[in-house]
Each structure stands twice: as C-alpha cells, then as structure tokens.
PDB file of C-alpha atoms and ligand atoms in Angstrom:
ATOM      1  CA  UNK A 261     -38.312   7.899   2.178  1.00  0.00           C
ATOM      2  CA  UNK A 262     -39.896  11.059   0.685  1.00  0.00           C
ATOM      3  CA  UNK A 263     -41.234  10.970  -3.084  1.00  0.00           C
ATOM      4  CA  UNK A 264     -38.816  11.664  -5.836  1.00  0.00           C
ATOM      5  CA  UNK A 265     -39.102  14.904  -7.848  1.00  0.00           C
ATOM      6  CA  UNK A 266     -38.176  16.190 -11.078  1.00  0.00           C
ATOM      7  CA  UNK A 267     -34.907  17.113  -9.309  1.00  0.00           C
ATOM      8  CA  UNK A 268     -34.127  13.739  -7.835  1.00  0.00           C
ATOM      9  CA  UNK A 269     -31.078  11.758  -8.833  1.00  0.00           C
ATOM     10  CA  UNK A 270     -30.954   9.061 -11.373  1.00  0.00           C
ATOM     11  CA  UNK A 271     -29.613   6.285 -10.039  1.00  0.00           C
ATOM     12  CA  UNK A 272     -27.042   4.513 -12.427  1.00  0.00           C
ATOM     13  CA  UNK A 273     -24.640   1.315 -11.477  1.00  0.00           C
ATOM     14  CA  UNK A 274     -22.484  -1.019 -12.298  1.00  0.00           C
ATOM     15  CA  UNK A 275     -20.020  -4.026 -11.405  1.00  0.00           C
ATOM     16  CA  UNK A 276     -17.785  -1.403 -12.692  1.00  0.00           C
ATOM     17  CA  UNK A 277     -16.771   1.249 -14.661  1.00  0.00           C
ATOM     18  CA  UNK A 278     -18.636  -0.312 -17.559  1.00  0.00           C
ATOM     19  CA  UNK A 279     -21.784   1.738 -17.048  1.00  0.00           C
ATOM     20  CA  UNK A 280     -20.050   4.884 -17.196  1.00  0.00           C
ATOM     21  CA  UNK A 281     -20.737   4.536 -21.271  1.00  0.00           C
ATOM     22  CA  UNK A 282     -24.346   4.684 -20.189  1.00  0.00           C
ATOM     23  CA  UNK A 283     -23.668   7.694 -17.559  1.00  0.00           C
ATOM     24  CA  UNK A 284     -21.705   9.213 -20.232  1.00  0.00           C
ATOM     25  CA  UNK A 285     -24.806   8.901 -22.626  1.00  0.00           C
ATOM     26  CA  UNK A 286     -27.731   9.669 -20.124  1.00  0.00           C
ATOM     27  CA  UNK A 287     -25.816  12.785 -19.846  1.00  0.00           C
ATOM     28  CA  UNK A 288     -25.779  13.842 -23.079  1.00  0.00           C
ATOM     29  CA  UNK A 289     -29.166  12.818 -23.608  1.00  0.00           C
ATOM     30  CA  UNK A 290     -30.190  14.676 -20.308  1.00  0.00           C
ATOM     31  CA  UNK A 291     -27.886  17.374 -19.338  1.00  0.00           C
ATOM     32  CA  UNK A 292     -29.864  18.648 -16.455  1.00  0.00           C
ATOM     33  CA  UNK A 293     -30.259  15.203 -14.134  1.00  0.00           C
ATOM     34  CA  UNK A 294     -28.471  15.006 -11.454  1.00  0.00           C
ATOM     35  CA  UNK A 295     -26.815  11.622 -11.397  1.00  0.00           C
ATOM     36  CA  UNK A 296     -25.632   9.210  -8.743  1.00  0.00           C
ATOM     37  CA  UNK A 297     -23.340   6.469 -10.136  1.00  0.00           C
ATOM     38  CA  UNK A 298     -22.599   3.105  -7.954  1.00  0.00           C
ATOM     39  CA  UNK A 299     -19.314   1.132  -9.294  1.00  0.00           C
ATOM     40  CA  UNK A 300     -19.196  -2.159  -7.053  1.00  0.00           C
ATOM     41  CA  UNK A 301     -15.555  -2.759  -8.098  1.00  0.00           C
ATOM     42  CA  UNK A 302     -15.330  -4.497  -4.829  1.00  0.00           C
ATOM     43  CA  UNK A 303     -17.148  -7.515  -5.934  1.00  0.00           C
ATOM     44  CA  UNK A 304     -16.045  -6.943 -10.149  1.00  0.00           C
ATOM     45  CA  UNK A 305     -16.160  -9.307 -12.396  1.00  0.00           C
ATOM     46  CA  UNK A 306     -20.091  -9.781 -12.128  1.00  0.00           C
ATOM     47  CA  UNK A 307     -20.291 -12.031 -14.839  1.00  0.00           C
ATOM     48  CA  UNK A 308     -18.496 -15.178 -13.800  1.00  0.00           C
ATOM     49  CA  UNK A 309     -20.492 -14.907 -10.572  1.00  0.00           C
ATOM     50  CA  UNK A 310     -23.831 -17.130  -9.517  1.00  0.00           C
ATOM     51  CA  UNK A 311     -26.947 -15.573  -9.976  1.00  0.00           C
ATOM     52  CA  UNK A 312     -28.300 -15.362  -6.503  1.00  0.00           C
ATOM     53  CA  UNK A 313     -24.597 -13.239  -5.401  1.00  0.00           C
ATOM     54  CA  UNK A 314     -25.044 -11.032  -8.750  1.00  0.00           C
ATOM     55  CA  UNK A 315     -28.421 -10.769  -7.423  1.00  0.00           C
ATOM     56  CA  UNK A 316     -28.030  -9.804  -3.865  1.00  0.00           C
ATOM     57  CA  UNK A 317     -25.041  -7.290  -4.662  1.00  0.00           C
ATOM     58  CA  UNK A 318     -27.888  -5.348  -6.942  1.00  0.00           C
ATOM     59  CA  UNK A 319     -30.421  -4.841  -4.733  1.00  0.00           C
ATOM     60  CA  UNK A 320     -28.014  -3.887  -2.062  1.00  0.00           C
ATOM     61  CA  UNK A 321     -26.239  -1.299  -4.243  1.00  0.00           C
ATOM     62  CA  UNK A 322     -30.458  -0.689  -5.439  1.00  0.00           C
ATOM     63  CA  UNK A 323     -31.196  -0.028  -1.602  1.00  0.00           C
ATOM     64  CA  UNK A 324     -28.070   2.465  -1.559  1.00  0.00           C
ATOM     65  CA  UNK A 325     -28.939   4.770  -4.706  1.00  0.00           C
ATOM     66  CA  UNK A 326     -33.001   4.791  -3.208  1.00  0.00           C
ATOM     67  CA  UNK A 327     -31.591   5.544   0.412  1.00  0.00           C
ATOM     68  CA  UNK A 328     -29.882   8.806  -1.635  1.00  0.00           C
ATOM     69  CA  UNK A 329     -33.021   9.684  -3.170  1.00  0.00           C
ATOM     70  CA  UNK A 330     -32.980   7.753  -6.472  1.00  0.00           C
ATOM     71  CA  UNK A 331     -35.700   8.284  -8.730  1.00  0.00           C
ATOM     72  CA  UNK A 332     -35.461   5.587 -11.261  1.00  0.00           C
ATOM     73  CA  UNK A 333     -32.652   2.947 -11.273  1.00  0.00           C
ATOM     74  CA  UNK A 334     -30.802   2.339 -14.565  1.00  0.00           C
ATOM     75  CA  UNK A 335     -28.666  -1.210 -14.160  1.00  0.00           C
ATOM     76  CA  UNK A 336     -26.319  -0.216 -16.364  1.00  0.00           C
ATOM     77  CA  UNK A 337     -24.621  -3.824 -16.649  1.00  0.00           C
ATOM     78  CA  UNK A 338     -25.688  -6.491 -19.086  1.00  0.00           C
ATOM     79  CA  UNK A 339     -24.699  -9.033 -16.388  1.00  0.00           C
ATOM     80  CA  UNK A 340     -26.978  -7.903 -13.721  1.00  0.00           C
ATOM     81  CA  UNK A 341     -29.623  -6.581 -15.569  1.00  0.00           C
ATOM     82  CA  UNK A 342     -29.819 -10.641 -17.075  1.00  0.00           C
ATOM     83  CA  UNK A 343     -29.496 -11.920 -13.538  1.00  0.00           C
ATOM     84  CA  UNK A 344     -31.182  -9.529 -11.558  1.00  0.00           C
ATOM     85  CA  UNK A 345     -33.761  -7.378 -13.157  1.00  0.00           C
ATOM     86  CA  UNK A 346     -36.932  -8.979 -12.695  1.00  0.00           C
ATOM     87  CA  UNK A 347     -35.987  -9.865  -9.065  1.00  0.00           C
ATOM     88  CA  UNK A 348     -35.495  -6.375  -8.683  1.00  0.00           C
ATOM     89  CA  UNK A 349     -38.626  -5.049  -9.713  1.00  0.00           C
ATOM     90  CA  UNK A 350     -39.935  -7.450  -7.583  1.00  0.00           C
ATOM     91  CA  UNK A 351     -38.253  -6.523  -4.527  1.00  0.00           C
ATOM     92  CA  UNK A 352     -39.049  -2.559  -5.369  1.00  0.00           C
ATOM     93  CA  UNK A 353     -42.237  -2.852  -7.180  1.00  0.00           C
ATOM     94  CA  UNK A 354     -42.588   0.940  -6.440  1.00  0.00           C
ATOM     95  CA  UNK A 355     -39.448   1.734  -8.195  1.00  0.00           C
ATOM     96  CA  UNK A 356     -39.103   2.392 -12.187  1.00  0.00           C
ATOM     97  CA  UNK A 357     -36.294   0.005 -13.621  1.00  0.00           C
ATOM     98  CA  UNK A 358     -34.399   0.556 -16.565  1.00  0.00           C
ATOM     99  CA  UNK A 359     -32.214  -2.307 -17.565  1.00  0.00           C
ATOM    100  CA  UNK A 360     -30.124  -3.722 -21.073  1.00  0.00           C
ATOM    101  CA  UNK A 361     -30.243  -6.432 -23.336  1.00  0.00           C
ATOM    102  CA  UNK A 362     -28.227  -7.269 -26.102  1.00  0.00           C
ATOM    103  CA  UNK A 363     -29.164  -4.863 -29.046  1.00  0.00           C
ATOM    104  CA  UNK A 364     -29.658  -8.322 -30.998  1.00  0.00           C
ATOM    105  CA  UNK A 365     -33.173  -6.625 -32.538  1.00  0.00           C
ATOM    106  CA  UNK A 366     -31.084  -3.536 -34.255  1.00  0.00           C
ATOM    107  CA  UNK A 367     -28.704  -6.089 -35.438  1.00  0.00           C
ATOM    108  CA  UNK A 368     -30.541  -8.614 -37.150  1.00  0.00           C
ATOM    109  CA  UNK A 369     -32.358  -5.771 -38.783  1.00  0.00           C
ATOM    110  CA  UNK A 370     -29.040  -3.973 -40.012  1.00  0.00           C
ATOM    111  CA  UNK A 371     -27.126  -6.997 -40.781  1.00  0.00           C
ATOM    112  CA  UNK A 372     -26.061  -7.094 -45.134  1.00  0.00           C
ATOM    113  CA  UNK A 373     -23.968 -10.952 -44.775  1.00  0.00           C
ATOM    114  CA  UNK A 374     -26.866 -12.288 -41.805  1.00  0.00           C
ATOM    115  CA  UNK A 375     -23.641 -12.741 -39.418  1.00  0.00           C
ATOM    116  CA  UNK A 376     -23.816 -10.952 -36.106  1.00  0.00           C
ATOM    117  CA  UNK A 377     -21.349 -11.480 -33.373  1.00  0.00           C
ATOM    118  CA  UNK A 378     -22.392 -10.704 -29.619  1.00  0.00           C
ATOM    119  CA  UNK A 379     -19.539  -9.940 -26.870  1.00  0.00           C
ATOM    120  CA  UNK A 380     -21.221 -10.647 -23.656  1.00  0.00           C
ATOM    121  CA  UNK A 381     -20.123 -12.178 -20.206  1.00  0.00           C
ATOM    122  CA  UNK A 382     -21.463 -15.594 -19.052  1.00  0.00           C
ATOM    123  CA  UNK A 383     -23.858 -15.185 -17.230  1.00  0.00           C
ATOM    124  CA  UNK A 384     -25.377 -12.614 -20.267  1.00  0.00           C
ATOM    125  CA  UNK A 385     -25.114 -15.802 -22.688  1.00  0.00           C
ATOM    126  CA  UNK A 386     -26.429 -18.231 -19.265  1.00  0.00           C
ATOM    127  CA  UNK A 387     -29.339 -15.786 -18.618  1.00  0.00           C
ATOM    128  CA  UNK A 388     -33.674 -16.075 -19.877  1.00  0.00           C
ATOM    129  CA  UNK A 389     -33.377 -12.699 -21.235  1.00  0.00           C
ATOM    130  CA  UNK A 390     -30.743 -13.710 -23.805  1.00  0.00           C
ATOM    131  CA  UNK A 391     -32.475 -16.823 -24.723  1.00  0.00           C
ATOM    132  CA  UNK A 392     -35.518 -14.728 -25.483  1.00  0.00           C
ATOM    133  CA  UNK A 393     -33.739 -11.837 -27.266  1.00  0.00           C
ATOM    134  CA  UNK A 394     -32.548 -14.223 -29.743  1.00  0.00           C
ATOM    135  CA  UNK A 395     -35.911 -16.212 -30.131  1.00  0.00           C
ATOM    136  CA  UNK A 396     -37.411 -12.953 -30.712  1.00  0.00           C
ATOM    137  CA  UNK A 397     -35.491 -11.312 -33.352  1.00  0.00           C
ATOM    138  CA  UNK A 398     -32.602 -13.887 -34.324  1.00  0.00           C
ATOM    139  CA  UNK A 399     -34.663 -16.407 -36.725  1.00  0.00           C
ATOM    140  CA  UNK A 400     -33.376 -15.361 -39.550  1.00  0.00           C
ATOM    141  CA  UNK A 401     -29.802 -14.438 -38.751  1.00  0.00           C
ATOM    142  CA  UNK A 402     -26.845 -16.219 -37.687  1.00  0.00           C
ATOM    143  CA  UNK A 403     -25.196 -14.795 -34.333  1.00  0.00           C
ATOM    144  CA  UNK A 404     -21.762 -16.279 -33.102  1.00  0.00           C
ATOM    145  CA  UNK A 405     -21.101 -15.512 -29.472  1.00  0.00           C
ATOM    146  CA  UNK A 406     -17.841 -14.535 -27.410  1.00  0.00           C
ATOM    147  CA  UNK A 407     -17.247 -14.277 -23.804  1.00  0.00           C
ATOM    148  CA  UNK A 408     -14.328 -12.071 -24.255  1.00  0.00           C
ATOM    149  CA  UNK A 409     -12.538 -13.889 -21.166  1.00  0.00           C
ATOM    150  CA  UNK A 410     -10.674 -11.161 -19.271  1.00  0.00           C
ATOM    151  CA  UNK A 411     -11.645  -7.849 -21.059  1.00  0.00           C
ATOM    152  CA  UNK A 412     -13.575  -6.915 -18.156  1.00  0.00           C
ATOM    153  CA  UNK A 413     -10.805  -6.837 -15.945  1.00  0.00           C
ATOM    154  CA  UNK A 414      -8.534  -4.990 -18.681  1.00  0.00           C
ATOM    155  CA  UNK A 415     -11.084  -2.423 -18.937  1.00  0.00           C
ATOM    156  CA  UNK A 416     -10.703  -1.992 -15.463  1.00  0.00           C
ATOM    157  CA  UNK A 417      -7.029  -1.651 -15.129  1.00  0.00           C
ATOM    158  CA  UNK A 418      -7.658   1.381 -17.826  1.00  0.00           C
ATOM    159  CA  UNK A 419      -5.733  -0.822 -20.333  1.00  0.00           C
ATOM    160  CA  UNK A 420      -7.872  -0.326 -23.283  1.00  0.00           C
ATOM    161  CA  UNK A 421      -5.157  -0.308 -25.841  1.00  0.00           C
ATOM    162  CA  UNK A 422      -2.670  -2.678 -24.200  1.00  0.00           C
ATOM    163  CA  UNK A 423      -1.333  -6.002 -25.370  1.00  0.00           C
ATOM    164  CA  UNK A 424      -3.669  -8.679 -23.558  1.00  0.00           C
ATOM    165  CA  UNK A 425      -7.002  -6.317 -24.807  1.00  0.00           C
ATOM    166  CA  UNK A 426      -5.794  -6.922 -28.234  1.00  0.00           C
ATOM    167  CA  UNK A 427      -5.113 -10.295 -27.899  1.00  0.00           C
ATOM    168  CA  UNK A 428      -8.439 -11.147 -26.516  1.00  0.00           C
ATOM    169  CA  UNK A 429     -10.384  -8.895 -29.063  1.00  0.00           C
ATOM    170  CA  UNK A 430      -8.641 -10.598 -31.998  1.00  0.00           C
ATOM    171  CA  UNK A 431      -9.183 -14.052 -30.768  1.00  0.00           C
ATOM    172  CA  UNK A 432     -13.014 -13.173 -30.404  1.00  0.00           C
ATOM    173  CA  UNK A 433     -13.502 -11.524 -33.728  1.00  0.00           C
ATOM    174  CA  UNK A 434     -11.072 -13.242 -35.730  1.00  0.00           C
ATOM    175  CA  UNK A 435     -12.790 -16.411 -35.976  1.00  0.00           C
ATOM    176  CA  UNK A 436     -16.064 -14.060 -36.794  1.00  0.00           C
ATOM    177  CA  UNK A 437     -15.071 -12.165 -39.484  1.00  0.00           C
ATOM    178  CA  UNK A 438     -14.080 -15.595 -41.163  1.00  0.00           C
ATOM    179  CA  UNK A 439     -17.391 -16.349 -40.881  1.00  0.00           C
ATOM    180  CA  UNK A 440     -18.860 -12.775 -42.911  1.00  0.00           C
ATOM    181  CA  UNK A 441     -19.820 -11.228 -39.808  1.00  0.00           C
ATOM    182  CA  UNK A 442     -20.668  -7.368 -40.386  1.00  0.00           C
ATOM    183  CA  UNK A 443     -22.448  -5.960 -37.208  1.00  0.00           C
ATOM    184  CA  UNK A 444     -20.612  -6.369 -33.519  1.00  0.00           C
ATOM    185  CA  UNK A 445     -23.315  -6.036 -30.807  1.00  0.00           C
ATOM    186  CA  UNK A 446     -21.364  -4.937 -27.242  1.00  0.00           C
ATOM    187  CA  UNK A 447     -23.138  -7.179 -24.768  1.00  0.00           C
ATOM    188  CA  UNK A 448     -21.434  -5.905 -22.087  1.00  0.00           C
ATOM    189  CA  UNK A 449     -21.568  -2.310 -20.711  1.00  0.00           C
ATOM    190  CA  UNK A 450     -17.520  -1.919 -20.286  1.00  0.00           C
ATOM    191  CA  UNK A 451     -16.825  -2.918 -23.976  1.00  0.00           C
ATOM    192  CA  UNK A 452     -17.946   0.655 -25.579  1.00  0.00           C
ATOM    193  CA  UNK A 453     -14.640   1.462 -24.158  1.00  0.00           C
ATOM    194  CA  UNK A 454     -12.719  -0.345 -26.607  1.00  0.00           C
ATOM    195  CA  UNK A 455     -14.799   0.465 -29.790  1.00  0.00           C
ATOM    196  CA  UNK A 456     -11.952   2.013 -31.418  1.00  0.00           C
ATOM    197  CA  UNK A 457      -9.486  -1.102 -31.077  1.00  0.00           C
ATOM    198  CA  UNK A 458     -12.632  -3.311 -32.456  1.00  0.00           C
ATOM    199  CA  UNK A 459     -13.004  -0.702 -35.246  1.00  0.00           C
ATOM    200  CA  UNK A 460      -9.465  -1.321 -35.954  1.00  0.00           C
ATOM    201  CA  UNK A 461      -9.430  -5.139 -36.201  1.00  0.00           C
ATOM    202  CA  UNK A 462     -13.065  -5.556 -38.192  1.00  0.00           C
ATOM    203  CA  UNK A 463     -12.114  -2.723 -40.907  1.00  0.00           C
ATOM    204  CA  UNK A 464     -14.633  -0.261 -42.005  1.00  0.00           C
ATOM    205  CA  UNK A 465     -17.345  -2.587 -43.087  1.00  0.00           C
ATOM    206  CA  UNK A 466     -18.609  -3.669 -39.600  1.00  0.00           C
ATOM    207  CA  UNK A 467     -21.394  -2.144 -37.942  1.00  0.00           C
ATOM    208  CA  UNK A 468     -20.219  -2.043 -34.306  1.00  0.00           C
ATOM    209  CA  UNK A 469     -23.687  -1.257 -31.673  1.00  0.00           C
ATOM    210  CA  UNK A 470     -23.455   0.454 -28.791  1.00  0.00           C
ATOM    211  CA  UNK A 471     -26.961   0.276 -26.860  1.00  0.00           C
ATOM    212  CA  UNK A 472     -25.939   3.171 -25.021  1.00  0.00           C
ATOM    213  CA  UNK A 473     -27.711   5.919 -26.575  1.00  0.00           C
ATOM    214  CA  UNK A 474     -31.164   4.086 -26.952  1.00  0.00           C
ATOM    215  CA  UNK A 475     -31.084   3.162 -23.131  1.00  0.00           C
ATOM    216  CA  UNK A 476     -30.648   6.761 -22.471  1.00  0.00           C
ATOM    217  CA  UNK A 477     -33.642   7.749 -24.732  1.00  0.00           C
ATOM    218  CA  UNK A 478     -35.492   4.971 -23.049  1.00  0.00           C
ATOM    219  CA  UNK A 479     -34.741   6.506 -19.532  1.00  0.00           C
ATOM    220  CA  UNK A 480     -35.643   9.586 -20.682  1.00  0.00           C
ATOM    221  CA  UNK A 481     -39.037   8.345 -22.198  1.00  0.00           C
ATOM    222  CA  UNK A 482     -39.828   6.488 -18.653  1.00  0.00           C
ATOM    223  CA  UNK A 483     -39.347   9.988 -16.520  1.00  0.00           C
ATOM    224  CA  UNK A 484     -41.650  11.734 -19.063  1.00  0.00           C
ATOM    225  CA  UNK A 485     -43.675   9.314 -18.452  1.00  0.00           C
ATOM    226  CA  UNK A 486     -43.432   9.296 -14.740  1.00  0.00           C
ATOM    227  CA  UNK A 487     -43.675  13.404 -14.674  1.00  0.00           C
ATOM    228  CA  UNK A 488     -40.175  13.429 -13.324  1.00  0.00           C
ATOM    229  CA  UNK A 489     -37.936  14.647 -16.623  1.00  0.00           C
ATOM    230  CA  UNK A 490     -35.577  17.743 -14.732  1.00  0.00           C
ATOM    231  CA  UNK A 491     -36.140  20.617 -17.650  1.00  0.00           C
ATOM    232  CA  UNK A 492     -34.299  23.480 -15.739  1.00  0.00           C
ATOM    233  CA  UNK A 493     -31.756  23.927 -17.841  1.00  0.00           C
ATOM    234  CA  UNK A 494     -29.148  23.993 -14.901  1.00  0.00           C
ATOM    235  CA  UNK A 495     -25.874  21.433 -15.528  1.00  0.00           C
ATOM    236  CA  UNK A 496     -26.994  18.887 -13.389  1.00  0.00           C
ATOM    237  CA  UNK A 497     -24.509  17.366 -11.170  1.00  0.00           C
ATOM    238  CA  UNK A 498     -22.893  13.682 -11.073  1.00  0.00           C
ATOM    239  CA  UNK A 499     -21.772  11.494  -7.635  1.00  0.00           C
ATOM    240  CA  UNK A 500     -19.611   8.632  -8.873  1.00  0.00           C
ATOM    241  CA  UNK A 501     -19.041   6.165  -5.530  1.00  0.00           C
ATOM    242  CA  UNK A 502     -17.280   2.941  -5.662  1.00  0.00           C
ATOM    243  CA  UNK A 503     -17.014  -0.282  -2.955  1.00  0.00           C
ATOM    244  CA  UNK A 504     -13.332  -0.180  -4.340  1.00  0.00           C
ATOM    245  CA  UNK A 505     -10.590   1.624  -4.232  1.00  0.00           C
ATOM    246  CA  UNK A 506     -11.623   5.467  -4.833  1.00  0.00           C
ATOM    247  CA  UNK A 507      -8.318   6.672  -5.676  1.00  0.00           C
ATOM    248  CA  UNK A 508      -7.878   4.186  -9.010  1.00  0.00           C
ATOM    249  CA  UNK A 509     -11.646   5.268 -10.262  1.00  0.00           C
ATOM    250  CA  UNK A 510     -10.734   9.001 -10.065  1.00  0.00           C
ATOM    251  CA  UNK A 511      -7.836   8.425 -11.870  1.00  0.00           C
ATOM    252  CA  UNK A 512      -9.504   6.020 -14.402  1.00  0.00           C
ATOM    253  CA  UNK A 513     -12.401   8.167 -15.007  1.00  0.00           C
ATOM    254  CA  UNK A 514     -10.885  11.175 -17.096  1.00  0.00           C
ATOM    255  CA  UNK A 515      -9.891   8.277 -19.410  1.00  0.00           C
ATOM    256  CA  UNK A 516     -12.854   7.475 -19.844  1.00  0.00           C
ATOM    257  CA  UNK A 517     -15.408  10.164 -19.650  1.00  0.00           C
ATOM    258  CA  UNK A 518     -12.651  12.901 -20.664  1.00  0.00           C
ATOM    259  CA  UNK A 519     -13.635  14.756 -17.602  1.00  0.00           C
ATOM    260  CA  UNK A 520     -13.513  14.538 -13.734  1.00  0.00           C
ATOM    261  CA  UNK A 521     -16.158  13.695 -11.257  1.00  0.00           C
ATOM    262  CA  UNK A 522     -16.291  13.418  -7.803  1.00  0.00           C
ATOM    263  CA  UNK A 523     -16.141  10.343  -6.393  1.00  0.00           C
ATOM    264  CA  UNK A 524     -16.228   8.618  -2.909  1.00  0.00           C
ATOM    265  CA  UNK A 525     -15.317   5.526  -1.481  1.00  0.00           C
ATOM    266  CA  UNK A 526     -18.359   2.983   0.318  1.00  0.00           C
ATOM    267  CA  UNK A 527     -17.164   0.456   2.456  1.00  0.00           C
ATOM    268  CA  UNK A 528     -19.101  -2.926   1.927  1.00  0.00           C
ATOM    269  CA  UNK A 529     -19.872  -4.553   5.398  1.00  0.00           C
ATOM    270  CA  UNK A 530     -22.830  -7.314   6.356  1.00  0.00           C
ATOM    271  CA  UNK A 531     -23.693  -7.608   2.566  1.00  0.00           C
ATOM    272  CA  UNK A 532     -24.895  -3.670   1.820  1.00  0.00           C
ATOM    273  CA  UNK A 533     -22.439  -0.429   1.000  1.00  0.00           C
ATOM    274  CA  UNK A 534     -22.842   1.905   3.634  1.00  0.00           C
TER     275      UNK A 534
HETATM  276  N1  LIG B 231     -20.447  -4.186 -17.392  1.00  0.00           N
HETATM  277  C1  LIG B 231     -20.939  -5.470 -17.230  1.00  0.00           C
HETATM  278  C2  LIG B 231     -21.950  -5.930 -18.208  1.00  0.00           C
HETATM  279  O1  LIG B 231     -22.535  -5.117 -18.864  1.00  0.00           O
HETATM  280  C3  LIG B 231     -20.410  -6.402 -16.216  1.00  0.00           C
HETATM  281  C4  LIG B 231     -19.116  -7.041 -16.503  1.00  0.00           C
HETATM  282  C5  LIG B 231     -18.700  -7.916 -15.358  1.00  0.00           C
HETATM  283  O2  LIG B 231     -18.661  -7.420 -14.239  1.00  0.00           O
HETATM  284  O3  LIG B 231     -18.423  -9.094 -15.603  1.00  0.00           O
HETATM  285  O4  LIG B 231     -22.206  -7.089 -18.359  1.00  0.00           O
END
C-alpha cells in the first residue's frame, strides 16, 4: 500500500447510517477531504452483538477503507468504537484512529439540575470505555442511562418521526425528566437523527449533545498533526458503500444528509467486504 497524502480519503464507518451525522459534520468542518463512508447494514444492529463479532466486522470494514487508500479511520459508531477501538489500533498500529465516547465530560460540566441522561446501545453501557468516561468526569453528577431498544433499527427504516420512534423516545426520557434531567448526551451515532423529536418531548430547557462536531475538529486536529489536512480548496468528493442493500441507502440518504451521494453495494463473503 502506498503512503497516504494530503489528498487521500478519510475513511469513515458505521454499523449504519448512524455515522453519516459524523460524515455530515467532517464535511462541514473539512470541505475539501475526500471521504469514503462504509455502512455495514448487512450485519446492523452492532450493539446487541458480542464483542469479538463487533470486533472482527471493524477491522474487516478497517482493511476495506485502507485497501482504498484511507488515511485515517474515523469509527463513527459508539458501539464499535467501545468494542473495538483499542483492538484496532492494535491490529493497524500504523494507522491514525479516531473513535467516540459518550460526551459525558461536556455534560457534567453544562448540567444546571446535576441530571444527565445517556442514550447508548448495550454494548456502549457493557464496554471499559464507558465505565471510565463516567469515573472520569461523572463524580459529581447523576447520569440515568437508556438503551433506547429498537431506535437503531427505526433510524434505519428512515422512520424518524413515526409512531414506534416516539414511543421508544418517550419511554426513555419520560422517566428522566421526572427525575430533573436537563442535558441528553446521544451515545449512539444514529440518534442525532432524531434530535428534533427529542427536542420536542424534553421542552426547551434540555441541553441535547451531539459529539459530532467535536469529533470532526478532533479529526481535523489529528491530520494537522499528521501533515495530511487537504487545503485545496476543491469540493472534495464522498463514496458512501454499504454490505446492504444499496438501493434503500440511496434513497435514505437525501433524508438524511439533504443531498445525494453515490453509493455502491459490497458483497460480504469469508468474513471481509470485497
Ligand atoms: N451508530 C451506532 C453507535 O453509535 C451503532 C448502533 C448499532 O448498530 O447498534 O453506537
């Protein structure tokens, strides 16, 4: 594989189309980068998976965005970034990593009541980095949790205003708000997608964070860094592929991004996309 340069892809993916709110943001931050996206909607939901499959389904989607010339790799899912990061920067020690946590830090310092509520999947809440996010910066707060069960999989379908995504939203945050909560930390990378229909049921006076826009800076920071930031000022262009059905992501993806991209289809045989 030849060195990256400036002009190199970012590499961005996701169980899903969750981590299009961090494509969507990297390319605001970063007009110029050209940027591959990997959606593995063949294997979606991540987060009631095991570790080792969440695990071996990132570095093979990892192995796919290098193989097109990645030059950093953003895991752009709460899920696998929990489950997988640090085996991944073990398996690529060559390759910069960009990953998410819960934006618990932001939250505890924000918070008026001292009530945050995190929306993460399972294996988020299951995973070290969680654990550590809130011994870190949670002492002094009190955060109530929510798996959201099913979201995901709404989110997916494009539903973001339909019946069951308000019924699950209300039965997470109604129970919160009882409790004085005033800041909403999305967990999960497919929940920025539904910030208005949280905005509606918490009112005015909750803080809702979306990490998106600080994991962009932060990617932006690390190709500084690295002496790979593109600064051409050409509109860089974006790849969306998906180990699902390529048809239903085009379609989806206006919805979401209020604009087209191409995207193609990867088949998903002996445990890699190819
Ligand atoms: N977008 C994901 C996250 O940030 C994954 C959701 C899932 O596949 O369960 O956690």
């Amino acid at each position: 594989m030849s060195s990256p340069t400036k002009t190199s892809p970012i590499g961005v993916f996701d169980s899903g189309v969750g981590g299009l709110s961090v494509l969507r943001a990297i390319h605001e931050q970063m007009p110029s980068e050209n940027l591959l996206y990997f959606a593995d909607q063949d294997h979606v939901p991540y987060g009631s998976r095991s570790l080792e499959e969440i695990r071996q389904f990132s570095e093979a989607v990892t192995h796919f965005l290098l193989a097109r010339g990645a030059k950093i790799i953003v895991v752009a899912c709460n899920t696998a970034s929990a489950a997988a990061l640090h085996h991944l920067r073990g398996a690529f020690p060559e390759v910069p990593f960009v990953g998410m946590e819960p934006a618990v830090k932001p939250a505890a310092e924000q918070t008026h009541s001292g009530v945050v509520g995190v929306l993460a999947t399972p294996a988020t809440f299951q995973g070290e980095l969680y654990a550590s996010v809130i011994e870190r910066f949670a002492s002094d707060v009190i955060v109530l949790q929510n798996t959201c069960f099913g979201l995901v999989e709404e989110i997916e379908r494009g539903a973001l205003d339909g019946q069951k995504t308000h019924q699950i939203l209300e039965a997470a945050l109604r129970p919160m708000l009882g409790r004085g909560l005033d800041t909403v930390v999305l967990g999960c990378t497919h929940y920025p997608f539904v910030i208005p229909l949280i905005e509606q049921i918490c009112g005015d006076s909750v803080r809702v964070i979306d990490p998106a826009p600080a994991v962009a800076k932060q990617v932006e920071r690390r190709l500084e860094t690295l002496g790979l930031l593109s600064k051409n000022g050409a509109r860089g262009e974006i790849q969306l592929y998906t180990s699902g059905d390529g048809e239903k992501l085009k379609s989806l993806v206006p919805q979401l991004c209020e604009r087209s991209y191409p995207v193609k289809e990867v088949g998903w045989e002996n445990g890699r996309p190819n």
